[in-house]
Amino acid sequence: QGGSESKDAANAVLNFKLAENQPANNPISKGMLMFAELVKEKTNGTVLIDVYLDAQLGNENETIDQVQIGALDFARINTSALASTADEVGVFTLPYIFTSNEHKYNVLDGAVGQGVSDSLKKYNMIGLEYWEAGSRNFYSTKKPIKSVADVKGMKVRVQQSEVAIKMVELLGGAATPMAYGEVYQGLQTGVIDAAENDFVSYYTSGHYEVAKFYSLDAHMAPPAMLLMSQTSWNKLNDSQKQAVREAAKEAAVWQRKAMMDFQNESRAKVEEAGCQIFEVDGKAFQNAVSPIYDMYPQYKSIIEKIKAVN
Amino acid sequence: MTNGILILFGSLIILMMLRFPISFALGVASLFTATYLGIPFFNLFQKMATGITSFTFMCVPFFIIMAQIMTDGGISDRLTKFSNVLIGRVRGGTALVNCVVSMFFGGISGSSIADVSSIGSFLIPAMIKEGYDADYSIAVTCTSSVEGVIIPPSQNMIFYVVAAGSGLSISTMFMCGYLPGLLLTASLMVCSFIIAVKKKYPISEKKNWKENIVIIREALLGLVTILIVAVGIVAGVFTATEAGAIAAVYAFIVTTFFYKTMNMRKLMVCLLKSLKTLGTIMAIIATSSAFSYCLAYLKVPMLVASGLLSISSSPAVVMFLMILLMIILGCFMDMGILLILLTPILYPVAMSFGFNPYHFGLIMVLTLGLGLLTPPVGTSLWAGCAIANMPIEKVIKGFLPFYLAYLVVLVLIVVFPSIALFIPMSLGYAV
Amino acid sequence: MNNNQKILMKVRGYFDKFIQAERYVCSVILIIVTLITFVQVVMRFVFDAPFSWSEEVTLMFLVWFGYLCMAIDIYTDDHAALYFLYNRLSPTLRKAADLFRHGLLVWFFAEMIKYGWMLTKLNLPKPQPATRLSQGWLYAPLVVGGALMLVYSLVNFVSTVLKPRSEYQRDADRPKTIDEVTVERGGTV
Ligand code: NA
Ligand code: NA
């Protein structure tokens, strides 16, 4: 009887779970569903992935823990959330680290991205591709941010993260960490003068209704990663591993483009609603925050490598 | 899946029937279900830790401390005298005072039981002495005490916002409570007045104006806490959590330096009393996070939604059924627990039927508030009976007209969402 | 009263003192949290210079507060519960229900310690965003609170084993105070 069980196990279908915190209409969620579909196809149905959207399996920090311990198979995580677990990815969350979108993907798809991804092994995780999660820009209520001088004295809501707080301080603003749900009222009542996010969140949160000035400074563009638990990875045979990697590659290529389109759609909608969008001199902003790079000596050599990529 | 749901709810009910703490019954039922479904325990205990780690939830201890300091510092006595100055000189005056004082007290405390046990402890005997019927006196006191769970600050609204877990704003939720709170007060006053006229209940004595000035000044000092919460949040000067902390500090200052009823030793007693309430709440918030995880995993909200949809696709019918469910469950369990338990199930259902999240929150709080007044488990009802030392059978008849007045308000608010949403909308908040 | 019960009385006496100390610790945490939040508003409102760490620190206190505070009610065995069936049971069945409750809680808290420890260990190297304090502090209350509650439940279990049925009968016949009635009606807030 024991023999037949082990034979079953060899042909057994692997059922995995994937945690995504965004709703179904977001391109990143669609990318995850596509990934699951491709994995099924490429493994002839031997690896099945159930995608749980809307943070049903927990928020990003919770799902990272679960992946590390092997209680969850996959989680799609933004690198800004991952940085507290894996310090290595923190370099991608530094302000103005990427000079353009092209530069960003040359870095991530090249040796630098590969190296960082490989470093996740020591946290019991496998990194599967870098995914697009939008570029964050400032938006303000009373006056537009056209130059660094405009930020001076502004109360800017930032995410509860050291890098974001320091960045705003270096630009001369007062960094005000605040729960996301309170930002709309904060902007409206003047508790804060500005906040920052990508076009999609700017639109879907309704912040564009109360903060009409949006400045394209692109201070941060941290990518997302698809993480797989090492424990689950070890259950795959070589051809399945290959299939999972290929599926991630294909889905990520599609997702990056879809996310860009989605950003542009949101941009069109806020423009239609009467928001003004300002081009700014990114170089000046970059110079203002450049001391931040010295605060993270551990990234010194990798920053050099990133700068060397064109 | 069906088996999982059976295990989850079956073990929960059995455990609760055997006097298991409701909080840990939620936890143990989740572990049983996880064992059956193969969910790692790791995920559940993670939820039990992160469940309390919510900045939104932090205002609960603050508001509870604030209310405890004010109550122990004698605010209920001062508010009652104040209400008496305002409205005592009409027929059934003390009954109307009872309704109005609960509105003011509600702006300080979110606890209906605290209202009954502090205000009721002297108003119920006073009313009976003045010649009001005992069942009427208890009914006025208990029903009006529910005003406090709708008028901010309201722990129950916070439970709703936390349990809904989708970035709702406490401030907006609070703003939705003021008009319905006023409406409920008005409705109960009309009800009390009609009965008072019919039964020829007495008019209170007149006080001289010198006394009145002292009364008004002391009461207004206490009522500033309402302004801290209302103005602070509306004007965006601070968040609900911060308002709680400021109000608590203010309450301590007023009671210590102006009322001279508080000192460090008494403050410690206040805090120790709050621990009793907070221990239960913290445990329930923690374990219900694990329980909600199982609910979501088993897709219970979706099943409930499709079940309701199979009965009727009309939002009105679905709303009616949900309210009916809440009223029935409200007879058997306390409202705070039910809010934490039912919100993860009913909130997604209500959203899928297109209800406004804040409007629905108010409906839930108001409907479950009725459960405080209905036997067999009606905390405020029992507290009222205990104070008057009356058996419940002799009291319940007096409640019937007040149930009706309460239901009228509930129906009005369900039918006209703008009663709840008017204030936040006119201030331009996203609802 | 036999010898075992005398020892138990003495042990419970020590525990009562410890619980009282725990209550004071909880109260002090409440004061600290209130003051931090209060000062935070003053800093922002008056000095336009809010602390970036206040939210993180208060949350950490809140989790510790929560797990210490819920432990107190485990010892006194008066967490909100439903009594309407329990009060109708015979003394023997009530004793059985009590043993079942305390026993199951012992198991639950043992699991809490085990997984709390896993979570703490996993999060120890992870810094919190603003203060850079270890995230392990957010999960350690599960271990500490779990350990306290495990011990309290064990004490309650042993107390129940030693409690004679006659005492159950006396409990049922005794008139109840308003507070007791409130607890038995499942009151929370
Ligand atoms: Na209230
Ligand atoms: Na009243």
Coordinates of C-alpha atoms and ligand atoms in Angstrom, one line a residue, chain B residues 94-103 105 115-116 119-120 123 127 137-147 188, ligand 2:
Chain B
T94 CA -37.5 64.4 34.2
A95 CA -38.2 61.9 31.4
L96 CA -37.3 64.4 28.7
V97 CA -34.2 65.4 30.8
N98 CA -33.3 61.7 30.8
C99 CA -33.4 61.6 26.9
V100 CA -31.4 64.8 26.6
V101 CA -28.8 64.0 29.2
S102 CA -28.0 60.7 27.4
M103 CA -27.4 62.7 24.2
F105 CA -23.4 61.9 27.9
D115 CA -25.0 55.6 30.8
V116 CA -27.6 53.3 32.5
I119 CA -27.2 58.3 35.1
G120 CA -29.8 55.6 35.6
L123 CA -32.6 59.1 37.6
M127 CA -38.4 59.4 38.6
S137 CA -38.7 55.1 34.0
I138 CA -36.6 52.1 33.1
A139 CA -37.6 52.1 29.5
V140 CA -36.8 55.8 29.0
T141 CA -33.4 55.4 30.7
C142 CA -32.4 52.3 28.8
T143 CA -33.6 53.3 25.4
S144 CA -32.1 56.7 25.6
S145 CA -28.8 55.2 26.7
V146 CA -28.4 53.8 23.2
E147 CA -28.0 57.4 21.8
L188 CA -37.6 59.2 22.1
Ligands
NA2 NA -31.0 58.4 29.7

